[in-house]
Short mmCIF file of C-alpha atoms in Angstrom, two decimals:
data_model
loop_
_atom_site.label_atom_id
_atom_site.label_comp_id
_atom_site.label_asym_id
_atom_site.label_seq_id
_atom_site.Cartn_x
_atom_site.Cartn_y
_atom_site.Cartn_z
CA MET A 10 57.28 -135.56 122.42
CA SER A 11 55.40 -137.99 120.11
CA GLU A 12 52.99 -136.84 117.38
CA GLY A 13 50.08 -138.44 119.25
CA THR A 14 50.97 -136.50 122.39
CA MET A 15 51.12 -133.19 120.49
CA GLN A 16 47.67 -133.83 118.94
CA ARG A 17 46.11 -134.73 122.30
CA ARG A 18 47.69 -131.63 123.94
CA ALA A 19 46.39 -129.33 121.13
CA GLN A 20 42.86 -130.71 121.46
CA ARG A 21 42.84 -130.18 125.24
CA ASP A 22 44.23 -126.63 124.91
CA GLN A 23 41.67 -125.73 122.22
CA SER A 24 38.81 -127.01 124.39
CA GLY A 25 40.14 -124.99 127.33
CA ARG A 26 40.30 -121.76 125.29
CA ARG A 27 36.71 -122.21 124.06
CA ALA A 28 35.48 -122.80 127.60
CA LYS A 29 37.29 -119.73 128.97
CA GLY A 30 35.97 -117.53 126.11
CA LEU A 31 32.40 -118.66 126.77
CA THR A 32 32.85 -117.93 130.47
CA ARG A 33 33.95 -114.34 129.76
CA VAL A 34 30.93 -113.74 127.49
CA LEU A 35 28.47 -115.10 130.06
CA VAL A 36 30.06 -113.11 132.90
CA GLY A 37 29.86 -109.89 130.86
CA ALA A 38 26.22 -110.52 129.96
CA ALA A 39 25.34 -111.29 133.57
CA GLY A 40 27.03 -108.13 134.87
CA LEU A 41 25.16 -105.73 132.51
CA PRO A 42 21.70 -105.78 134.18
CA VAL A 43 23.34 -105.50 137.60
CA LEU A 44 25.14 -102.34 136.45
CA LEU A 45 21.90 -100.80 135.11
CA VAL A 46 20.07 -101.51 138.36
CA ALA A 47 22.95 -100.03 140.38
CA THR A 48 22.89 -96.81 138.32
CA ALA A 49 19.11 -96.39 138.69
CA CYS A 50 19.16 -96.94 142.44
CA SER A 51 22.01 -94.56 143.20
CA SER A 52 20.57 -91.73 141.03
CA GLY A 53 17.20 -91.80 142.80
CA SER A 54 18.18 -92.70 146.35
CA GLY A 55 19.75 -89.39 147.38
CA SER A 56 22.16 -91.26 149.64
CA ASP A 57 25.14 -89.28 150.94
CA SER A 58 27.20 -92.36 151.80
CA GLY A 59 28.72 -92.67 148.30
CA TYR A 60 28.30 -96.45 148.47
CA GLY A 61 24.68 -97.45 148.01
CA ASP A 62 23.01 -100.84 147.92
CA GLY A 63 23.44 -100.95 144.13
CA ASP A 64 27.20 -100.56 144.49
CA LYS A 65 27.29 -103.38 147.05
CA ALA A 66 25.36 -105.70 144.71
CA SER A 67 27.71 -104.88 141.84
CA ALA A 68 30.76 -105.62 143.99
CA ALA A 69 29.26 -108.93 145.11
CA ALA A 70 28.48 -109.88 141.51
CA SER A 71 32.05 -109.09 140.43
CA ALA A 72 33.48 -111.21 143.25
CA SER A 73 31.26 -114.19 142.42
CA ALA A 74 32.20 -113.93 138.73
CA SER A 75 35.91 -114.57 139.41
CA PRO A 76 37.03 -117.62 137.37
CA SER A 77 37.57 -120.89 139.24
CA PRO A 78 41.06 -122.44 139.18
CA THR A 79 41.53 -124.74 136.20
CA VAL A 80 44.01 -127.50 135.39
CA ARG A 81 44.91 -129.25 132.15
CA PRO A 82 42.83 -132.45 131.92
CA ALA A 83 44.59 -135.82 131.94
CA ALA A 84 44.86 -137.54 128.56
CA PHE A 85 44.28 -141.12 129.76
CA GLN A 86 41.41 -142.20 131.98
CA LYS A 87 42.08 -145.94 132.36
CA LEU A 88 44.71 -148.68 132.21
CA PRO A 89 44.89 -151.99 130.36
CA GLU A 90 44.79 -155.22 132.32
CA PRO A 91 48.44 -155.57 133.40
CA CYS A 92 48.63 -159.33 132.80
CA HIS A 93 47.43 -158.74 129.23
CA ALA A 94 49.54 -155.68 128.47
CA LEU A 95 52.11 -157.79 126.57
CA LYS A 96 51.60 -159.99 123.54
CA LYS A 97 51.58 -163.74 123.95
CA ASP A 98 54.60 -164.18 121.67
CA THR A 99 56.58 -161.65 123.72
CA LEU A 100 55.85 -163.49 126.96
CA GLU A 101 56.85 -166.80 125.40
CA ASP A 102 60.15 -165.23 124.39
CA LEU A 103 60.93 -163.45 127.68
CA VAL A 104 59.54 -165.97 130.19
CA PRO A 105 59.13 -169.21 128.20
CA LYS A 106 58.37 -171.45 131.19
CA ALA A 107 55.81 -169.15 132.79
CA LYS A 108 52.32 -170.63 132.75
CA SER A 109 50.51 -167.41 133.67
CA GLY A 110 51.08 -164.00 135.19
CA LYS A 111 50.44 -163.08 138.81
CA GLU A 112 48.47 -159.86 139.08
CA GLY A 113 49.35 -157.52 141.93
CA THR A 114 46.75 -156.16 144.34
CA SER A 115 45.22 -152.75 143.73
CA ASP A 116 42.45 -150.70 145.33
CA ASP A 117 41.62 -149.14 141.94
CA VAL A 118 42.66 -150.86 138.72
CA THR A 119 42.04 -147.69 136.68
CA VAL A 120 44.85 -145.99 138.63
CA ARG A 121 47.46 -148.69 139.28
CA GLY A 122 48.18 -152.26 138.31
CA SER A 123 51.01 -154.77 138.00
CA CYS A 124 51.72 -158.31 136.85
CA SER A 125 54.75 -160.60 137.21
CA TRP A 126 55.93 -163.80 135.57
CA SER A 127 58.62 -166.30 136.66
CA SER A 128 60.33 -168.80 134.37
CA LEU A 129 62.79 -171.56 135.35
CA ASP A 130 64.16 -173.74 132.57
CA ASN A 131 65.59 -176.59 134.65
CA ASN A 132 68.13 -178.76 132.83
CA GLY A 133 69.07 -180.91 135.81
CA VAL A 134 72.82 -181.37 136.31
CA LYS A 135 73.45 -179.10 133.32
CA GLY A 136 72.02 -176.15 135.22
CA SER A 137 69.03 -173.88 134.78
CA GLN A 138 68.07 -170.58 133.21
CA PHE A 139 65.94 -168.27 135.35
CA ARG A 140 63.92 -165.27 134.15
CA TRP A 141 61.64 -162.87 136.05
CA LEU A 142 59.48 -160.17 134.46
CA ASN A 143 57.32 -157.51 136.10
CA VAL A 144 55.18 -154.80 134.51
CA SER A 145 53.85 -151.94 136.66
CA LEU A 146 51.41 -149.25 135.52
CA LEU A 147 50.54 -146.06 137.41
CA ARG A 148 48.12 -143.38 136.15
CA PHE A 149 47.86 -139.83 137.53
CA GLU A 150 44.67 -137.74 137.59
CA SER A 151 44.73 -133.98 137.06
CA ASN A 152 43.99 -132.09 140.26
CA VAL A 153 43.63 -128.32 140.87
CA THR A 154 45.65 -128.70 144.07
CA ARG A 155 48.41 -131.04 142.93
CA GLY A 156 48.55 -130.08 139.25
CA ALA A 157 48.15 -131.64 135.80
CA GLY A 158 48.31 -135.42 135.51
CA ASP A 159 51.18 -135.44 133.02
CA ASP A 160 53.25 -133.14 135.25
CA LEU A 161 52.68 -135.47 138.21
CA ALA A 162 53.66 -138.41 136.01
CA LYS A 163 56.91 -136.66 135.04
CA LYS A 164 57.88 -136.32 138.70
CA TYR A 165 57.08 -139.98 139.43
CA TYR A 166 58.98 -141.06 136.31
CA ALA A 167 62.10 -139.27 137.57
CA LYS A 168 61.69 -140.91 140.99
CA GLN A 169 61.40 -144.38 139.47
CA VAL A 170 64.61 -143.84 137.50
CA ARG A 171 66.42 -142.69 140.64
CA ASP A 172 65.16 -145.73 142.57
CA ALA A 173 66.46 -148.07 139.86
CA GLN A 174 69.81 -146.30 139.92
CA SER A 175 70.23 -146.68 143.68
CA VAL A 176 69.51 -150.38 144.31
CA GLU A 177 71.72 -151.66 147.10
CA GLY A 178 74.41 -154.09 145.99
CA ALA A 179 74.15 -153.22 142.28
CA ARG A 180 77.31 -153.74 140.21
CA ASP A 181 78.39 -152.36 136.81
CA HIS A 182 75.59 -149.80 136.89
CA THR A 183 74.65 -148.01 133.61
CA SER A 184 71.75 -145.75 132.56
CA GLU A 185 70.78 -144.47 129.13
CA PRO A 186 67.75 -142.96 127.35
CA ALA A 187 65.53 -145.42 125.51
CA SER A 188 64.24 -143.93 122.27
CA GLY A 189 60.89 -144.73 120.68
CA ILE A 190 59.12 -145.67 123.92
CA GLY A 191 56.35 -143.26 124.96
CA ASP A 192 57.13 -139.58 125.56
CA GLU A 193 60.32 -140.36 127.49
CA ALA A 194 62.05 -143.52 128.70
CA THR A 195 65.23 -144.60 130.48
CA THR A 196 66.94 -147.99 130.66
CA VAL A 197 68.87 -148.86 133.82
CA ARG A 198 70.97 -152.04 133.95
CA TYR A 199 73.21 -153.63 136.54
CA GLY A 200 74.28 -156.94 138.06
CA LEU A 201 73.35 -158.45 141.43
CA LYS A 202 75.51 -161.12 143.03
CA LYS A 203 73.45 -163.64 145.04
CA LYS A 204 74.08 -167.09 146.44
CA GLU A 205 72.22 -168.69 143.52
CA GLY A 206 74.30 -166.86 140.92
CA THR A 207 74.81 -163.51 139.19
CA PHE A 208 71.56 -161.85 138.16
CA LYS A 209 71.46 -159.43 135.23
CA GLN A 210 68.84 -156.76 135.92
CA GLN A 211 67.19 -154.50 133.34
CA THR A 212 64.70 -151.79 134.35
CA VAL A 213 62.94 -149.68 131.72
CA VAL A 214 60.94 -146.71 133.03
CA ALA A 215 58.71 -144.99 130.47
CA ARG A 216 56.13 -142.20 130.57
CA VAL A 217 53.31 -141.63 128.12
CA GLU A 218 51.19 -138.58 128.97
CA ASN A 219 49.89 -139.13 132.54
CA VAL A 220 50.88 -142.81 132.84
CA VAL A 221 54.21 -144.27 133.99
CA VAL A 222 55.18 -147.78 132.90
CA THR A 223 57.98 -149.66 134.70
CA VAL A 224 59.31 -152.94 133.31
CA ASP A 225 61.71 -155.03 135.42
CA TYR A 226 63.38 -157.99 133.73
CA ASN A 227 66.19 -160.09 135.14
CA GLY A 228 67.89 -163.34 134.26
CA ALA A 229 70.52 -165.70 135.65
CA GLY A 230 72.29 -168.92 134.80
CA LEU A 231 72.09 -171.27 137.79
CA ALA A 232 73.94 -174.40 138.89
CA GLY A 233 76.67 -174.03 136.31
CA GLU A 234 74.64 -172.57 133.43
CA LYS A 235 76.20 -169.54 131.74
CA THR A 236 75.05 -166.04 132.67
CA PRO A 237 72.65 -164.64 130.04
CA ASP A 238 73.83 -161.87 127.74
CA ALA A 239 72.90 -158.46 129.21
CA GLY A 240 72.47 -156.87 125.77
CA THR A 241 69.88 -159.47 124.80
CA LEU A 242 68.01 -158.95 128.05
CA VAL A 243 67.99 -155.16 127.56
CA LYS A 244 66.44 -155.45 124.09
CA ALA A 245 63.80 -157.79 125.48
CA ALA A 246 62.95 -155.42 128.34
CA GLN A 247 62.66 -152.45 125.99
CA LYS A 248 60.38 -154.43 123.69
CA ALA A 249 58.13 -155.24 126.65
CA ALA A 250 58.04 -151.58 127.73
CA LYS A 251 57.11 -150.46 124.23
CA GLU A 252 54.24 -152.95 124.10
CA ALA A 253 52.99 -151.89 127.54
CA VAL A 254 52.95 -148.23 126.45
CA ALA A 255 51.06 -149.18 123.29
CA ALA A 256 48.55 -151.11 125.43
CA VAL A 257 47.91 -147.97 127.51
CA GLU A 258 47.25 -145.92 124.38
CA SER A 259 45.04 -148.61 122.88
CA ALA A 260 42.99 -149.01 126.06
CA ASN A 261 42.12 -145.29 125.88
CA ASP A 262 41.45 -145.17 122.14
CA PRO A 263 37.69 -145.32 121.36
CA ALA A 264 38.47 -146.19 117.75
CA GLY A 265 40.42 -149.22 118.92
CA GLY A 266 37.67 -150.41 121.22
CA GLY A 267 39.80 -150.00 124.35
CA LYS A 268 41.75 -153.20 123.72
CA ASP A 269 45.06 -154.15 125.32
CA ALA A 270 47.90 -156.13 123.73
CA SER A 271 46.01 -159.40 124.07
CA GLY A 272 42.86 -157.98 122.49
CA LYS A 273 40.99 -157.78 125.80
CA GLY A 274 39.22 -154.69 127.11
CA SER A 275 40.63 -152.74 130.05
CA LYS A 276 39.12 -152.94 133.52
CA SER A 277 36.98 -150.04 134.71
CA SER A 278 35.76 -151.22 138.11
CA LYS A 279 37.49 -151.40 141.44
CA SER A 280 39.47 -154.44 142.41
CA PRO A 281 37.94 -156.47 145.29
CA SER A 282 41.22 -156.20 147.17
CA ALA A 283 41.43 -153.39 149.71
CA LYS A 284 45.22 -153.33 149.69
CA SER A 285 47.04 -150.43 148.07
CA PRO A 286 50.82 -151.06 147.97
CA SER A 287 53.19 -148.36 146.78
CA ALA A 288 54.09 -148.93 143.14
CA SER A 289 57.62 -147.67 143.57
CA LYS A 290 58.25 -149.82 146.64
CA SER A 291 56.89 -152.98 145.03
CA ALA A 292 58.98 -152.46 141.91
CA THR A 293 62.15 -151.80 143.91
CA ALA A 294 61.48 -154.83 146.11
CA GLY A 295 61.07 -156.96 142.99
CA ARG A 296 64.34 -155.73 141.52
CA SER A 297 66.34 -156.46 144.65
CA SER A 298 64.78 -159.62 146.06
CA LYS A 299 63.26 -161.80 143.31
CA SER A 300 65.33 -164.93 142.86
CA PRO A 301 64.56 -168.66 142.79
CA SER A 302 65.65 -171.35 145.20
CA LYS A 303 68.86 -172.99 144.08
CA LYS A 304 68.19 -175.96 141.84
CA GLY A 305 70.46 -178.19 139.92
#
């Protein structure tokens, strides 16, 4: 767990203890006059029932004073703009021929967002180098029914890792923890044989507090070009994931002005699109189906 996470968790726990302490004081103060009234009524009523109106009022007050269910508040309340979550230099390195990113549809950009880039360095008869990059962000709210946002994010994080590990047709599959990226991160890598060539796929799934970041990055040498080095692609994907996590933290930092990696502010209004695709399905679809038409 990172130092920033521990500080945010301590602040939320301290606020919760103060609120609960104040609630107990107010409940005790409110119950005192009710008890006095109940004692006065039962002593002068002469009722033989043993359960007078004062006792009923006291029981009702005790029932209404029962504390409401509480849940740990979510640390992050918004997301950075996905197409600006990575630095310009990083994009030029990972997808050098990409002119701009394509933002995915979302019914609420404060909850989910994604952006993808495609790059094809076409060298004619010498072949081509293809790269595809996708960044997905999903934020979980705390809910008294479903639980704390970071706990929900942990479950989704585990699901994303399992999805990456079970892509149909994957070859030479490996998974390993990725240190220094958020609160927890895993790198999954494998190869996919397609008619255009052999694609080297890298998926980095990271969680920071109540947000899950998924970075998919693949590359291929086409029409005779050599297959890119998987180790180089892995380092690039991990760098992108680390920047995306930093963009999430920055977008929620008042001291930083809520800026993302590009220096832009995060979105806070709803996207005009009414579509709401599943983040896990879109990421898995991207990992298994994104490839260019054969060129040479």
